[in-house]
Short mmCIF file of C-alpha atoms in Angstrom, two decimals:
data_model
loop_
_atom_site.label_atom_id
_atom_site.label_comp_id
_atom_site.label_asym_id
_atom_site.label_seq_id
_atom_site.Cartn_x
_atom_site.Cartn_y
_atom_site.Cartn_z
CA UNK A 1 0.00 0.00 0.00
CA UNK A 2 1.27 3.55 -0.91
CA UNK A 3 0.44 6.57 0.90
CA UNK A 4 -0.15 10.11 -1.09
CA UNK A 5 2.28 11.49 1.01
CA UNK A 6 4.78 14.36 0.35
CA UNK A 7 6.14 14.88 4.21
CA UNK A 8 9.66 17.43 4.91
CA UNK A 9 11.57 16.45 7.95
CA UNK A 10 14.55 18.19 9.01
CA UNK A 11 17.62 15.85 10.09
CA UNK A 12 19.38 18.92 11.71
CA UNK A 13 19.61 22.63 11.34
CA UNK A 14 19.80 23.85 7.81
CA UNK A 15 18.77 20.66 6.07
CA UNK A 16 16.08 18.36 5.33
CA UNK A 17 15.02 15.16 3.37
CA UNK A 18 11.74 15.28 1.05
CA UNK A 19 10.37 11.97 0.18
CA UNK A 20 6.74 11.51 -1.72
CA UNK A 21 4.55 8.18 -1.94
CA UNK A 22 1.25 8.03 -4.20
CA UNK A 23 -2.07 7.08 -3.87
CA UNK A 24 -4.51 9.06 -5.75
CA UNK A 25 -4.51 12.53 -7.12
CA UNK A 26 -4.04 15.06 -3.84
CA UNK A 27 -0.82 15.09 -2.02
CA UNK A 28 -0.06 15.74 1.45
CA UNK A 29 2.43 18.13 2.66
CA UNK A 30 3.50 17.20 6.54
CA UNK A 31 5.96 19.57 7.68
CA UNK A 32 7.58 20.30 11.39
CA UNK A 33 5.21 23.10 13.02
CA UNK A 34 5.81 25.12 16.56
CA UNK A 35 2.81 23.91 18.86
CA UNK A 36 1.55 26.90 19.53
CA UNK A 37 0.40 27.96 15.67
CA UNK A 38 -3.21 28.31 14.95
CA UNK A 39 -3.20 25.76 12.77
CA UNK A 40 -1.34 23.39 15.54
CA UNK A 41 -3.46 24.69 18.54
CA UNK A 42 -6.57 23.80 16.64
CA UNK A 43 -5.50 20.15 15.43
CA UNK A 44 -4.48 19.79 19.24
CA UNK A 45 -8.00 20.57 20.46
CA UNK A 46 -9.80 18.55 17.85
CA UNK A 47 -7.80 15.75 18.81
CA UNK A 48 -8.11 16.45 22.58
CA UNK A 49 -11.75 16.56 21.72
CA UNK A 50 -12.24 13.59 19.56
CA UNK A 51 -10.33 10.93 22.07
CA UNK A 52 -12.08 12.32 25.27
CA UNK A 53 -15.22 12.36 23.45
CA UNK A 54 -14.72 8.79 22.39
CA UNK A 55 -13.53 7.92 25.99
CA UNK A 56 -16.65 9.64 27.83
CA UNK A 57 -19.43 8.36 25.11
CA UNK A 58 -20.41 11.99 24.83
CA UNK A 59 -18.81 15.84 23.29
CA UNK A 60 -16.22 17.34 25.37
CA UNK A 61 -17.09 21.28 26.35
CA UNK A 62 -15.09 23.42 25.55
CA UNK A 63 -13.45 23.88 28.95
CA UNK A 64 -13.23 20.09 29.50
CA UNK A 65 -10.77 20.23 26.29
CA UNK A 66 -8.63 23.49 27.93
CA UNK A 67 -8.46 21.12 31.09
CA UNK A 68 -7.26 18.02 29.47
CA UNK A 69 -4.32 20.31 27.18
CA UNK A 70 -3.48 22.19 30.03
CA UNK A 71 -3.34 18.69 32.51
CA UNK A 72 -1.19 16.82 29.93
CA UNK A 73 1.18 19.70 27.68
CA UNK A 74 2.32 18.89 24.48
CA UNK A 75 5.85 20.88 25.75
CA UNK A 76 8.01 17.76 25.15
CA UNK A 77 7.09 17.38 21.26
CA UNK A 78 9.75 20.41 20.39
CA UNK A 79 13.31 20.59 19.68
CA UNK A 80 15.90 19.06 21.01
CA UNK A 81 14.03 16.37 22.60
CA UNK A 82 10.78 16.14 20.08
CA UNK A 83 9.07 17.23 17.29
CA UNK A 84 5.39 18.27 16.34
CA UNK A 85 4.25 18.39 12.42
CA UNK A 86 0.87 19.44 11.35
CA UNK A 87 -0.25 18.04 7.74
CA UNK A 88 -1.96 19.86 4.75
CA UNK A 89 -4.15 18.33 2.12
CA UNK A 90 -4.90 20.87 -0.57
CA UNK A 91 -3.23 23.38 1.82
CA UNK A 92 -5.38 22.56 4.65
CA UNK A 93 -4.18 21.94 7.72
CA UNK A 94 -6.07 18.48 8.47
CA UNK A 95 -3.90 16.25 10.42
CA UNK A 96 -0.73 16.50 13.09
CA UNK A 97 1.09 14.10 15.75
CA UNK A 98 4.14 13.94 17.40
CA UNK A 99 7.10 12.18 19.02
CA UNK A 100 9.31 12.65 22.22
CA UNK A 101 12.21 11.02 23.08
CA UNK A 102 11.87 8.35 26.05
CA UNK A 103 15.42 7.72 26.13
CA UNK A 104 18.30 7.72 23.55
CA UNK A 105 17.82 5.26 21.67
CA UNK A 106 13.29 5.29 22.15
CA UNK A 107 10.55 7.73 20.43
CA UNK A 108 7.39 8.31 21.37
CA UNK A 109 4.46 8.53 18.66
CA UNK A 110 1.29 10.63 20.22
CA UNK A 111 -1.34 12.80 19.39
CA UNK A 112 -1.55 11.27 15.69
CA UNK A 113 -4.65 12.83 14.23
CA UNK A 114 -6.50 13.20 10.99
CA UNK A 115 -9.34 14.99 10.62
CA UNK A 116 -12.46 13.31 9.67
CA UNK A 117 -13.21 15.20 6.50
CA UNK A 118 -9.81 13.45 5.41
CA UNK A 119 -9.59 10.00 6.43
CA UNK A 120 -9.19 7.62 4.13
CA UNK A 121 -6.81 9.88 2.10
CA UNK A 122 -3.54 8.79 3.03
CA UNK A 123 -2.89 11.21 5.87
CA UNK A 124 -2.22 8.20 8.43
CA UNK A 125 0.63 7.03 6.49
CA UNK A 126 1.87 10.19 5.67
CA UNK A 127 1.95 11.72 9.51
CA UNK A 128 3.94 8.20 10.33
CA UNK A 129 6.09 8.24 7.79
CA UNK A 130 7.26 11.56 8.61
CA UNK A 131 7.31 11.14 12.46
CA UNK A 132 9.47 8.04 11.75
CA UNK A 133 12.37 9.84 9.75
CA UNK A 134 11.97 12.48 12.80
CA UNK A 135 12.94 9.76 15.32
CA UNK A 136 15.48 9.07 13.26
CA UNK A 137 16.83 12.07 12.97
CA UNK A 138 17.21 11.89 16.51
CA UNK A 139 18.94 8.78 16.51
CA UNK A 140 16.28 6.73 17.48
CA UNK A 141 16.22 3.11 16.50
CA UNK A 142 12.36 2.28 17.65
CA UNK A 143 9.25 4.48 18.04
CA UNK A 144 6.90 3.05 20.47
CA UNK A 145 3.25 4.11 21.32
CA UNK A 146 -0.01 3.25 23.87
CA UNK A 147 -3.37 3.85 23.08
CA UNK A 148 -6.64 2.99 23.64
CA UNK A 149 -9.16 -0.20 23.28
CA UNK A 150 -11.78 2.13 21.55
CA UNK A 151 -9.15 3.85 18.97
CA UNK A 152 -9.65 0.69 16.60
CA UNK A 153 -8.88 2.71 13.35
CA UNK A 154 -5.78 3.75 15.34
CA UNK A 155 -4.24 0.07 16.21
CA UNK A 156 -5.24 -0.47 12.41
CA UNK A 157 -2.85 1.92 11.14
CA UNK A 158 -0.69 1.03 13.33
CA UNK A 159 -0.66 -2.76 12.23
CA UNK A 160 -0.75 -1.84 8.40
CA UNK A 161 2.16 -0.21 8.97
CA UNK A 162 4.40 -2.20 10.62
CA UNK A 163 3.99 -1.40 14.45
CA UNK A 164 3.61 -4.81 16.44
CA UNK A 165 2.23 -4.94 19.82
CA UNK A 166 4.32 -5.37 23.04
CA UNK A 167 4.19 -5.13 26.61
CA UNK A 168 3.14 -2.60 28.36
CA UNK A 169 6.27 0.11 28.82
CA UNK A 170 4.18 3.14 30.60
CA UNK A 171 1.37 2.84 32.88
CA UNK A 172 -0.70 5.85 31.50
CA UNK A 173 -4.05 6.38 32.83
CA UNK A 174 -5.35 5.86 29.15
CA UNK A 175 -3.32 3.10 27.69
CA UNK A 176 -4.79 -0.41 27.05
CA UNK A 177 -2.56 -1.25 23.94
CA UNK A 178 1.09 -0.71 23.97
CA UNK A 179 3.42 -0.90 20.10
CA UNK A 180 6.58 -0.73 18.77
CA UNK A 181 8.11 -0.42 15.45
CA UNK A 182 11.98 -0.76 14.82
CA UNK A 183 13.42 2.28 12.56
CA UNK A 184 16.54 0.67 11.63
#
């Protein structure tokens, strides 16, 4: 399976590696973003929204999404230690996620989103694939993740794309499902 993906990753300051997969006639352009953009800020609260939505059967106010970003801050997805991209389909910003180092030689994938106007499209793939040269770029040799029972199209791209599950390796409140992929 292909991905229409054209994702930008920088290795280290002043340059960067481009790489493009096809699946159809849009592309997607995933690039590293600051958190604290409008167009990052608001693909943080939709996410924020959609999982704690999912979790509590029922919307999340507004406030309950300010509570849940302010209780757990994206502040470790930036550089030197992370990185945060936010990706466009027909210039619209429509998906993000992120990864943090755990140690060395360990990233963290999290908040991997894609807005539901896109799914289907590609932007899955695309968000990994550049999250995954990110990690490497920090000399990463795995990227591991948790998530949840109810995120089933989650663990599905997660599978597709070669994650595999493990044990558990956190004890977050929220995780049920714990993977790993190697990146060398």
């Amino acid at each position: 399976m292909t991905s229409d993906a054209t994702f930008t990753t920088p290795l280290s300051p002043g340059t960067a590696e481009t790489g493009t997969a096809e699946t159809g006639a849009t592309a997607w352009a995933v690039v590293p973003e600051r958190i604290d953009t409008p167009d990052a800020i608001a693909l943080r609260r939709a996410y924020y929204a959609e999982v704690a939505g999912r979790y509590w059967k029922r919307p999340a106010t507004e406030a309950e999404i300010d509570r849940g970003l302010a209780d757990d801050p994206d502040d470790g997805l930036v550089p030197p230690t992370g990185r945060f991209v936010v990706g466009r389909l027909a210039g619209e910003a429509l998906a993000c996620g992120g990864i943090r180092l755990l140690d060395p030689r360990t990233v963290e994938l999290t908040r991997v989103y894609v807005d539901p106007r896109a799914r289907g499209a590609g932007g899955g793939a695309a968000l990994l694939a550049a999250l995954e040269e990110a990690g490497r770029a920090l000399g990463a040799v795995r990227v591991r993740l948790d998530t949840r029972s109810d995120l089933v199209e989650a663990r599905a791209l997660y599978a597709r794309h070669g994650y595999r599950e493990i044990p558990a390796y956190n004890s977050g409140p929220y995780a049920e499902h714990w993977f790993e992929k190697p990146l060398v």
